[in-house]
CSV table of C-alpha atoms in Angstrom, one decimal:
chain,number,residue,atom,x,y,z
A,1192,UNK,CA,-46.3,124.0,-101.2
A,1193,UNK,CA,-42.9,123.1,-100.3
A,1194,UNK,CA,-40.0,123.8,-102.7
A,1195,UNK,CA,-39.6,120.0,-104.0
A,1196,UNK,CA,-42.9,120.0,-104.9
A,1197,UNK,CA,-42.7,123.4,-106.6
A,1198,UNK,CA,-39.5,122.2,-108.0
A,1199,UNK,CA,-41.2,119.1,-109.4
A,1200,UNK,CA,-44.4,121.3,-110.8
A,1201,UNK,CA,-41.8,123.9,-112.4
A,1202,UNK,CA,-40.0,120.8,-113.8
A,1203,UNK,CA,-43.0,119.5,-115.0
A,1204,UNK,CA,-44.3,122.7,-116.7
A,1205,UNK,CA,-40.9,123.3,-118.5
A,1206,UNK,CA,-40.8,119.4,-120.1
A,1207,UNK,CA,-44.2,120.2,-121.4
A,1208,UNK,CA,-43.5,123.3,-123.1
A,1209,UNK,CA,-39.9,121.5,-124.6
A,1210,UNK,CA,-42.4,118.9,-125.6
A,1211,UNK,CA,-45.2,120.9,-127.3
A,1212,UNK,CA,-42.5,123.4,-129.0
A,1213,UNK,CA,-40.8,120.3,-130.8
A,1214,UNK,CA,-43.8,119.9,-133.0
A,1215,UNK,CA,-43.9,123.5,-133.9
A,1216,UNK,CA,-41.5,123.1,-136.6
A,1217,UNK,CA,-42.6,122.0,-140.0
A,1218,UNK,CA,-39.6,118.9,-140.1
A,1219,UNK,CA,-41.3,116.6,-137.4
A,1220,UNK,CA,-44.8,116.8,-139.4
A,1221,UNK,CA,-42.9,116.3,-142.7
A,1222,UNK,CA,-41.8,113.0,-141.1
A,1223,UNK,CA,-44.8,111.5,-140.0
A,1224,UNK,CA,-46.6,112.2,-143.2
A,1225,UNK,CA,-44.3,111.4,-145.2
A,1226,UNK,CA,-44.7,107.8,-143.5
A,1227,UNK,CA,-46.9,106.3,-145.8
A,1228,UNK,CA,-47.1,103.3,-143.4
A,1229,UNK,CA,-48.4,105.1,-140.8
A,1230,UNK,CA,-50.6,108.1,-142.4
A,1231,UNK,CA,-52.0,105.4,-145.0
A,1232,UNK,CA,-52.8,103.1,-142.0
A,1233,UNK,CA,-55.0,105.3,-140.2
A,1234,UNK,CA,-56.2,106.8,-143.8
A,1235,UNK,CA,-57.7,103.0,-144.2
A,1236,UNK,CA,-58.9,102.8,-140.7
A,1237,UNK,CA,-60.9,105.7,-141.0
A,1238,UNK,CA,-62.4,105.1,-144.3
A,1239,UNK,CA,-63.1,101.3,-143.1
A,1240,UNK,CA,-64.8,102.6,-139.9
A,1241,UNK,CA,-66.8,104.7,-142.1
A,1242,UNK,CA,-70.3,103.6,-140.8
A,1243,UNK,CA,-69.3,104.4,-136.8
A,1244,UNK,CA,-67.9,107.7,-138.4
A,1245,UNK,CA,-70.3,109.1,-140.6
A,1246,UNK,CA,-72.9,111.6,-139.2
A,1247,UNK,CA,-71.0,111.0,-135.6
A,1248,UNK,CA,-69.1,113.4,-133.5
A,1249,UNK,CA,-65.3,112.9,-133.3
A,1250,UNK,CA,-62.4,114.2,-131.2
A,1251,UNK,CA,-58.9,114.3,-132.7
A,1252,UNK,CA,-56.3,114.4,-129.7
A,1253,UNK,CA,-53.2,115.6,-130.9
A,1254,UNK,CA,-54.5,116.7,-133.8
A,1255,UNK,CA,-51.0,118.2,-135.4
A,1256,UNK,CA,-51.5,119.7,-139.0
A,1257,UNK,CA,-55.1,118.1,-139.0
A,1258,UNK,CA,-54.8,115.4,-141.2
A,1259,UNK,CA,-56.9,112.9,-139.0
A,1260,UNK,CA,-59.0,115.4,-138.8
A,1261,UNK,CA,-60.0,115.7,-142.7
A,1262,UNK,CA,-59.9,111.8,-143.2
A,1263,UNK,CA,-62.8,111.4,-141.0
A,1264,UNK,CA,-64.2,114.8,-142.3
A,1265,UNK,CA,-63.7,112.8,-145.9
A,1266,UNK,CA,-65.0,109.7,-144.0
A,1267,UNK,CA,-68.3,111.6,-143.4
A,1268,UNK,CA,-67.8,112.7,-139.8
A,1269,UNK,CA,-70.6,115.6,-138.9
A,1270,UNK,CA,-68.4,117.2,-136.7
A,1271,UNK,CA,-64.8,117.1,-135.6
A,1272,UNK,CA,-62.7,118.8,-132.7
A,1273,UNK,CA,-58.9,118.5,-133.9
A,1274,UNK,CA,-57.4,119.4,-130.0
A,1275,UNK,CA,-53.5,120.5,-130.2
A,1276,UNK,CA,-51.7,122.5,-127.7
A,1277,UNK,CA,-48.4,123.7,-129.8
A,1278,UNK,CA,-48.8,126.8,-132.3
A,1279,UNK,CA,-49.0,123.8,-135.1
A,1280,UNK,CA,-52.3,124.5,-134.5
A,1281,UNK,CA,-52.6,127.4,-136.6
A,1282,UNK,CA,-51.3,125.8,-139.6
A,1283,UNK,CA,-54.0,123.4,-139.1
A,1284,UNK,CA,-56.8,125.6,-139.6
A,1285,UNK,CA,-55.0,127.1,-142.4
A,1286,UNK,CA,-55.3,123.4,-143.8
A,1287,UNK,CA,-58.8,122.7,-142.8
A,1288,UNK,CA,-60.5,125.9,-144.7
A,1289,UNK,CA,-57.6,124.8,-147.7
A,1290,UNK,CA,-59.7,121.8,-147.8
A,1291,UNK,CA,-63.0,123.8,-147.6
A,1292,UNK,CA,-64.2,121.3,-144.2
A,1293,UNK,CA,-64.0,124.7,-141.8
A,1294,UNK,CA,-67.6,124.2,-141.3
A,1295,UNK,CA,-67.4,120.5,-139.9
A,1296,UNK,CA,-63.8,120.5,-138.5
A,1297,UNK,CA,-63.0,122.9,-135.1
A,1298,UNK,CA,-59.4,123.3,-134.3
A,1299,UNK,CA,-59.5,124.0,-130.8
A,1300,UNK,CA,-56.0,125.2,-129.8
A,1301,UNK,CA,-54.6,123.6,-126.1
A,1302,UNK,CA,-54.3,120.5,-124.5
A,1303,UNK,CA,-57.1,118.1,-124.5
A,1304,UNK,CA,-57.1,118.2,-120.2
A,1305,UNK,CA,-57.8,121.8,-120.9
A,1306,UNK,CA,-60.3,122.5,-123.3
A,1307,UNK,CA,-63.7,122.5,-122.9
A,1308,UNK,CA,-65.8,120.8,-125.2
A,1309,UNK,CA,-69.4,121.7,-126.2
A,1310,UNK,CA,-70.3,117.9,-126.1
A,1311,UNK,CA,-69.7,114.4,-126.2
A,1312,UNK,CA,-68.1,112.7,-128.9
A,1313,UNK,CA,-68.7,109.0,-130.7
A,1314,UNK,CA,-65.0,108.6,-131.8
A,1315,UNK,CA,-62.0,109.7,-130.8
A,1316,UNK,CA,-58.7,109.4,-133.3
A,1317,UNK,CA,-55.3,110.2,-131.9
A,1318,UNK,CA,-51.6,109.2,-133.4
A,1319,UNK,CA,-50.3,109.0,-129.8
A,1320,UNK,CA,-47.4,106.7,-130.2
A,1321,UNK,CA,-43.9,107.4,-129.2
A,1322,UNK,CA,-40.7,105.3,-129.8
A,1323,UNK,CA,-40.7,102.2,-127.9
A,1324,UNK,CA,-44.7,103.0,-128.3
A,1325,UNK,CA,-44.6,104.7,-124.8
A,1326,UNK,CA,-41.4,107.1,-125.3
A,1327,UNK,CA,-42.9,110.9,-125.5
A,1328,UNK,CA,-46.4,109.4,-125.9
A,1329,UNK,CA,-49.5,110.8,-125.8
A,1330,UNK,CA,-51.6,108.0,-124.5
A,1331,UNK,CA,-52.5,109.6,-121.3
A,1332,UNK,CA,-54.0,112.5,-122.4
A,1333,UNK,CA,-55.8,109.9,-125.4
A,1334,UNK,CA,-57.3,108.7,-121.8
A,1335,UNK,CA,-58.3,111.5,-120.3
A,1336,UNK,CA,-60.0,112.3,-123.3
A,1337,UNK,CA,-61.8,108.6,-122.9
A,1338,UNK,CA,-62.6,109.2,-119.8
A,1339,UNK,CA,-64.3,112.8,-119.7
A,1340,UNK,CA,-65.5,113.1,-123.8
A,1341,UNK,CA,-66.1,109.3,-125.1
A,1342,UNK,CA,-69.7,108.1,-124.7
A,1343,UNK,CA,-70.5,104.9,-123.8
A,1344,UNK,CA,-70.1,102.6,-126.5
A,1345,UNK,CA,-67.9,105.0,-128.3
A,1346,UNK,CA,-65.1,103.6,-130.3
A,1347,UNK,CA,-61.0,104.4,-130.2
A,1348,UNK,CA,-59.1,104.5,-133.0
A,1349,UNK,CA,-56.0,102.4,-132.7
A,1350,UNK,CA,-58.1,100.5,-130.0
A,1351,UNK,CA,-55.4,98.6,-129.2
A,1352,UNK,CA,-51.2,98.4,-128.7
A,1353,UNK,CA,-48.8,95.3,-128.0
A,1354,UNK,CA,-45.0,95.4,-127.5
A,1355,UNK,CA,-42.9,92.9,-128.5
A,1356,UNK,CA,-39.0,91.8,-128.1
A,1357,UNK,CA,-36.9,89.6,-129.7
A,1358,UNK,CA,-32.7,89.3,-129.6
A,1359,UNK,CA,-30.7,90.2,-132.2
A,1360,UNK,CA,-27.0,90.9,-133.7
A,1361,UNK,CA,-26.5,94.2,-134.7
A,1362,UNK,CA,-23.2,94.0,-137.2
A,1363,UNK,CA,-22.4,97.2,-137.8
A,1364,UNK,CA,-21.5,97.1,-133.8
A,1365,UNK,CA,-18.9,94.6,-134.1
A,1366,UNK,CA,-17.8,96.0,-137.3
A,1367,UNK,CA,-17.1,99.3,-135.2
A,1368,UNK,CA,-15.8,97.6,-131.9
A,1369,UNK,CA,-13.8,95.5,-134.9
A,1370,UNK,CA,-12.6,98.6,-136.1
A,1371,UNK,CA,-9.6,99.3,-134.0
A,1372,UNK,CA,-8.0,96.1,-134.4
A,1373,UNK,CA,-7.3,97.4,-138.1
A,1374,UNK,CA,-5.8,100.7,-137.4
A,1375,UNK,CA,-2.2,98.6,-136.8
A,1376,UNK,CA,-2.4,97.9,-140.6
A,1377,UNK,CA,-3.2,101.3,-141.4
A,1378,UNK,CA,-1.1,103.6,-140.0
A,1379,UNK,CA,1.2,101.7,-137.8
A,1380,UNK,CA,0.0,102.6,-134.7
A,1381,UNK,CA,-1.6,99.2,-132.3
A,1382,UNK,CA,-4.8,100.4,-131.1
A,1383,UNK,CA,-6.3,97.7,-130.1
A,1384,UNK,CA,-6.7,98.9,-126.5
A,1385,UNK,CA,-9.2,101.2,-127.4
A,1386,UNK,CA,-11.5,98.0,-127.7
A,1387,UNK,CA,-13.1,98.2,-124.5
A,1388,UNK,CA,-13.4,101.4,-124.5
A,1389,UNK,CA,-15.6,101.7,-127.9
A,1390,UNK,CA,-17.4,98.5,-126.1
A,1391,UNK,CA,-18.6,100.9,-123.3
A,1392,UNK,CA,-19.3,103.6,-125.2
A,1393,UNK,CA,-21.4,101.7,-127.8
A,1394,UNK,CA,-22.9,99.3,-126.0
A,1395,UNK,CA,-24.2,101.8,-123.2
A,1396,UNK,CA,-27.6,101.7,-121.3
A,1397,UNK,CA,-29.3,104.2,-124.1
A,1398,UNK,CA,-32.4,103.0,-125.5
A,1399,UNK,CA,-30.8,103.4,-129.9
A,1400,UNK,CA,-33.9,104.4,-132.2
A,1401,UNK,CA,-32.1,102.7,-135.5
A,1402,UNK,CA,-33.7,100.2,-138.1
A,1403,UNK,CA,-33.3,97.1,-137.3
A,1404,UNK,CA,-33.4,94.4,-140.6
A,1405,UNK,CA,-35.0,91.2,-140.3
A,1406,UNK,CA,-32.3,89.2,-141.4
A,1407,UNK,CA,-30.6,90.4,-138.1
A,1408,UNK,CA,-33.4,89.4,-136.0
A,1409,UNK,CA,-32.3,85.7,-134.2
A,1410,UNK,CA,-35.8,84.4,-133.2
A,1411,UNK,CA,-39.4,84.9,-133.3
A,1412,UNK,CA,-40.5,88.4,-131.4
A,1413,UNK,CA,-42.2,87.7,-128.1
A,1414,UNK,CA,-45.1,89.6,-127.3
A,1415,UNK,CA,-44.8,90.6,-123.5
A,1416,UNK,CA,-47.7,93.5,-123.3
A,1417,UNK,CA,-50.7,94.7,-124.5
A,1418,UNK,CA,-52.6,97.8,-123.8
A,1419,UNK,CA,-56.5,97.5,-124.5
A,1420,UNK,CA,-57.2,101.2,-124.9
A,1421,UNK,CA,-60.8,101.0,-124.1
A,1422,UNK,CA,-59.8,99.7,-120.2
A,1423,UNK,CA,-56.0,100.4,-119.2
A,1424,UNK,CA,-55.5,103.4,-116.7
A,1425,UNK,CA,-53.1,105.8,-116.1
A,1426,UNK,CA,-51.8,103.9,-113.4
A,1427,UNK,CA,-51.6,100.9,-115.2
A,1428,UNK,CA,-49.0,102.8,-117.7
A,1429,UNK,CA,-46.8,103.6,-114.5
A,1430,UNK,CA,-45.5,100.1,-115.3
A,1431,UNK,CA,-46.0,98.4,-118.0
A,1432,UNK,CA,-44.4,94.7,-118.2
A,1433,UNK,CA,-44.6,90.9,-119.2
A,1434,UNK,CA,-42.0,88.2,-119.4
A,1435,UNK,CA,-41.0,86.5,-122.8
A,1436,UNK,CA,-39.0,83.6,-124.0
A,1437,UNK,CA,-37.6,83.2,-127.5
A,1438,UNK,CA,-36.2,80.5,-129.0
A,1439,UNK,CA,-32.5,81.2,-131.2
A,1440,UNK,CA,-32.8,80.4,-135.0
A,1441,UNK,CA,-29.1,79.3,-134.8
A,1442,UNK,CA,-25.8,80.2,-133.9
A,1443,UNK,CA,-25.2,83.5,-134.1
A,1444,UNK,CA,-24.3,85.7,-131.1
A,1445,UNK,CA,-26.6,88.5,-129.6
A,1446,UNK,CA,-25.1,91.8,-128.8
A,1447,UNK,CA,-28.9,93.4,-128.5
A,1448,UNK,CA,-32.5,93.1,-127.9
A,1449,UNK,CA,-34.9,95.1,-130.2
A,1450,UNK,CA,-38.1,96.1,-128.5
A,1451,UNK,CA,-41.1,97.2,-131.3
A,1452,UNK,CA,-44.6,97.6,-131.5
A,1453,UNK,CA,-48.2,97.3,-133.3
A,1454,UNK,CA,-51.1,99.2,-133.5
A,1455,UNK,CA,-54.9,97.6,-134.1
A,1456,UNK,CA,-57.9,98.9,-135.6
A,1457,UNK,CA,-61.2,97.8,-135.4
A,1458,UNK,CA,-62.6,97.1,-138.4
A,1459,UNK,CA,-66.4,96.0,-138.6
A,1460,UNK,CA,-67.2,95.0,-142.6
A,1461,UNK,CA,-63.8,92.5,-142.5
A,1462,UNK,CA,-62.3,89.6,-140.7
A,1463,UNK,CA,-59.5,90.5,-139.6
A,1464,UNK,CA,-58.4,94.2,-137.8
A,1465,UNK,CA,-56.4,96.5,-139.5
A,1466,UNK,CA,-52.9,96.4,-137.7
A,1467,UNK,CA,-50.0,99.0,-138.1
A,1468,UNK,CA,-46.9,97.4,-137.6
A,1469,UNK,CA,-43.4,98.5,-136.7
A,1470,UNK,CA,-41.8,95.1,-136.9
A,1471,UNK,CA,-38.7,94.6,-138.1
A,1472,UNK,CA,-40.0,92.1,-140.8
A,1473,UNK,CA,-42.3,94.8,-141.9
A,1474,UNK,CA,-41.7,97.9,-144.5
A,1475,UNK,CA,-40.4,100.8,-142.1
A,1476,UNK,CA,-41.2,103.6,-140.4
A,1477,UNK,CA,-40.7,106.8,-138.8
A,1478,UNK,CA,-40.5,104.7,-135.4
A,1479,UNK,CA,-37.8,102.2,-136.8
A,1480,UNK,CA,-37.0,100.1,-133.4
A,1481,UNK,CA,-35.7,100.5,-130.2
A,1482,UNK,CA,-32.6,98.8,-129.8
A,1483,UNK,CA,-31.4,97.9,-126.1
A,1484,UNK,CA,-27.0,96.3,-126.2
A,1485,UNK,CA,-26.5,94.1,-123.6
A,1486,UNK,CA,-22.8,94.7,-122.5
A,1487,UNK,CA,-21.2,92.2,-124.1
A,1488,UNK,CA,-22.2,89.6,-126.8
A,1489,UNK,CA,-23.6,86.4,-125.9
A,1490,UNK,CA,-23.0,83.1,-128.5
A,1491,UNK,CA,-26.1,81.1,-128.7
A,1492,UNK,CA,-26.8,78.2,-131.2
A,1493,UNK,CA,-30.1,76.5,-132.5
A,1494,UNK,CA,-33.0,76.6,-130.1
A,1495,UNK,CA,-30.9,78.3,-126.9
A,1496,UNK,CA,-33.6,79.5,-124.6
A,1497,UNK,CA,-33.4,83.1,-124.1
A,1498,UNK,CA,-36.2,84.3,-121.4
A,1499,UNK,CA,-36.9,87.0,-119.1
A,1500,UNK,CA,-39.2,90.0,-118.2
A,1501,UNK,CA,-39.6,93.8,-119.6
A,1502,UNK,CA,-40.7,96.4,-117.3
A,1503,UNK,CA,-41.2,99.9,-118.8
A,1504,UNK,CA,-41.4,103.1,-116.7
A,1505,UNK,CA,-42.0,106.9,-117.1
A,1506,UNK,CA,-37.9,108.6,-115.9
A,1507,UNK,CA,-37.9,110.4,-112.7
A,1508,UNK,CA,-36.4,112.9,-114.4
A,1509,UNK,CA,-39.0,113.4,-117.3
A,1510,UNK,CA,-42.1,112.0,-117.0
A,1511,UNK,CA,-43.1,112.0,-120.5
A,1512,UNK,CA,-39.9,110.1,-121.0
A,1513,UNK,CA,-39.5,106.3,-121.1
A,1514,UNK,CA,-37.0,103.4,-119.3
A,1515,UNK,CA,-36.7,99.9,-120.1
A,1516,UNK,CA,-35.7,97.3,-117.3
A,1517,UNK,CA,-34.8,93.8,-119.0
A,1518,UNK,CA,-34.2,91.0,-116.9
A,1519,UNK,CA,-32.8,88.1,-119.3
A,1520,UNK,CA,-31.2,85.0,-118.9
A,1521,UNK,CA,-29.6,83.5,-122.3
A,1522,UNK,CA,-28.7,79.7,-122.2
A,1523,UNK,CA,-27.2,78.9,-119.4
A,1524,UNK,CA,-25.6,81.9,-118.6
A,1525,UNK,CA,-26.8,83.4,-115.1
A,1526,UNK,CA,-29.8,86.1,-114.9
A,1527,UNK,CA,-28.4,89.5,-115.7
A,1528,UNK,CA,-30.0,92.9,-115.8
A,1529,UNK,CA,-29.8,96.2,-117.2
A,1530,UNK,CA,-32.0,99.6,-117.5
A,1531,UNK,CA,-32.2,101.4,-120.3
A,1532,UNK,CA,-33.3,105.1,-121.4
A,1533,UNK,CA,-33.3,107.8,-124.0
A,1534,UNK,CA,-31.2,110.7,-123.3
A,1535,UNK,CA,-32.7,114.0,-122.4
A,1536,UNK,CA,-30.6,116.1,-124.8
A,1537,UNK,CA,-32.7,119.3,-123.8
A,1538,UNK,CA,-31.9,118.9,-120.1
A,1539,UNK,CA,-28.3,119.7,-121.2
A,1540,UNK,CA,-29.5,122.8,-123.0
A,1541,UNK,CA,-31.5,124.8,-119.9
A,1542,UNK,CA,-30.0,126.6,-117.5
């Protein structure tokens, strides 16, 4: 092996283990439950799946503090294996034989490429979304787990994922860039030079997690991918892209794109899926948006054409770790282009 490769491999081992240890404190969990969106979103899709659940096998991928795990327990699941790798694990069988379901839940502690199984399963649950839907995911181990547990027929629950993008005007930017054109006033001192500066600083190539509010948003979101978990491959999540072309609402300028996503659910006794949603437009959660500022703001009136492509990629530098390539033309202003990526704090903190 030669030493790039082992470099790579070491690399590789020591992202998963930063990974894996960040959900071994209680705060992360706290979140995610405490999102009533999202935990009473799958609660519903479970119940409402109840007649593909009950008496059937089901893996839990990512299983966390097990919560999944007892809703389809509660949904009348016969067995469940809730798979985790980090130590969260054993808090989860503390809260399994809490909820006296010890003898139909298993908590099985590793990865889900590592554990072995003593059968096939009918359903498999998983909370595998990351910001950006794809940041930190889960989603290839959710189809590995397809792949070597789900039997034919079997169902996936979210069964499918769209992203979306749409411009928008962030104020609390220009409010900030604004900012140093009032220090004059203040204390005396012109510091309007630090302008462009605070431009470059804010309005960098990091992908922002923030809340975005729908009265910010300038047009309607263009859906530019969807993931049909059922089919898409591992390769296919190498790169993940579509174009899109919104339409302003009216003048206004954009200083930033906001990139979201849904979730859908099959659900067999109604109409219409069950979809989780992290829209702008919709109440929020843990996920808020991913906000993407272009370098400078770009004025746009009623019905300006505003088209390009989004391509998303797992980082060179951490796999598990997402980038955002947005070609976009605005009006008539010429094609521009920028990348975009969440900083690897812990990268800073090894040796």
């Amino acid at each position: 092996m030669s030493r790039v490769v082992k470099k790579r491999k070491l690399d590789e081992i020591r992202q998963d283990r930063l990974y894996f240890d960040s959900y071994s404190d209680v705060t992360i969990h706290e979140e995610m439950i405490a999102d009533h969106v999202r935990t009473n979103t799958y609660r519903t899709a479970i119940l409402k799946n109840s007649e593909s659940v009950r008496g059937k096998v089901v893996l839990d991928v990512g299983a966390g503090t097990g919560v999944l795990s007892i809703f389809c327990a509660q949904a009348g699941a016969k067995k469940v294996y809730a798979v985790e790798a980090c130590s969260i694990a054993e808090q989860a069988q503390i809260t399994v034989k809490h909820n006296n379901m010890e003898d139909r839940i298993e908590v099985i502690r590793g990865t889900v490429e590592t554990v072995d199984l003593p059968e096939t399963v009918d359903v498999i649950v998983s909370e595998w979304m990351g910001y950006a839907l794809l940041h930190e995911s889960m989603l290839n181990s959710v189809l590995y787990a397809r792949d070597k547990w789900l039997k034919p027929g079997g169902i996936i629950l979210p069964s499918k994922a769209e992203l979306y993008i749409t411009p928008v005007i962030d104020p609390v930017v220009e409010d900030r860039l604004h900012f140093w054109y009032t220090v004059k006033d203040q204390y005396g001192v012109d510091m309007s030079c630090m302008s462009g500066f605070a431009r470059k600083c804010i309005m960098n190539s990091d992908i922002t997690v923030s809340s975005v509010t729908c009265e910010d948003v300038l047009s309607h979101p263009a859906r530019f991918a969807e993931l049909d978990l059922h089919s898409v491959t591992p390769e296919e999540l190498r790169s993940v892209k579509g174009q899109f072309r919104c339409e302003s609402f009216g003048s206004s300028a954009v200083n930033a794109f906001c990139v979201y996503f849904t979730v859908t659910f099959p659900c067999p006794d109604s109409t219409a899926p069950l979809v989780l949603s992290t829209s702008p437009c919709k109440p929020e959660t843990h996920w808020k948006q991913a906000v993407l500022y272009l370098d400078a703001p770009v004025e746009v009136v009623q019905d300006t054409p505003i088209t390009g492509e989004v391509r998303m990629y797992p980082s060179e530098e951490n796999a598990r770790h997402i980038c955002i390539h947005v070609d976009y033309s605005i009006g008539e202003q010429k094609r521009q282009s920028k990348t975009f990526s969440i900083p690897d704090w812990s990268s800073e903190a090894q040796p």
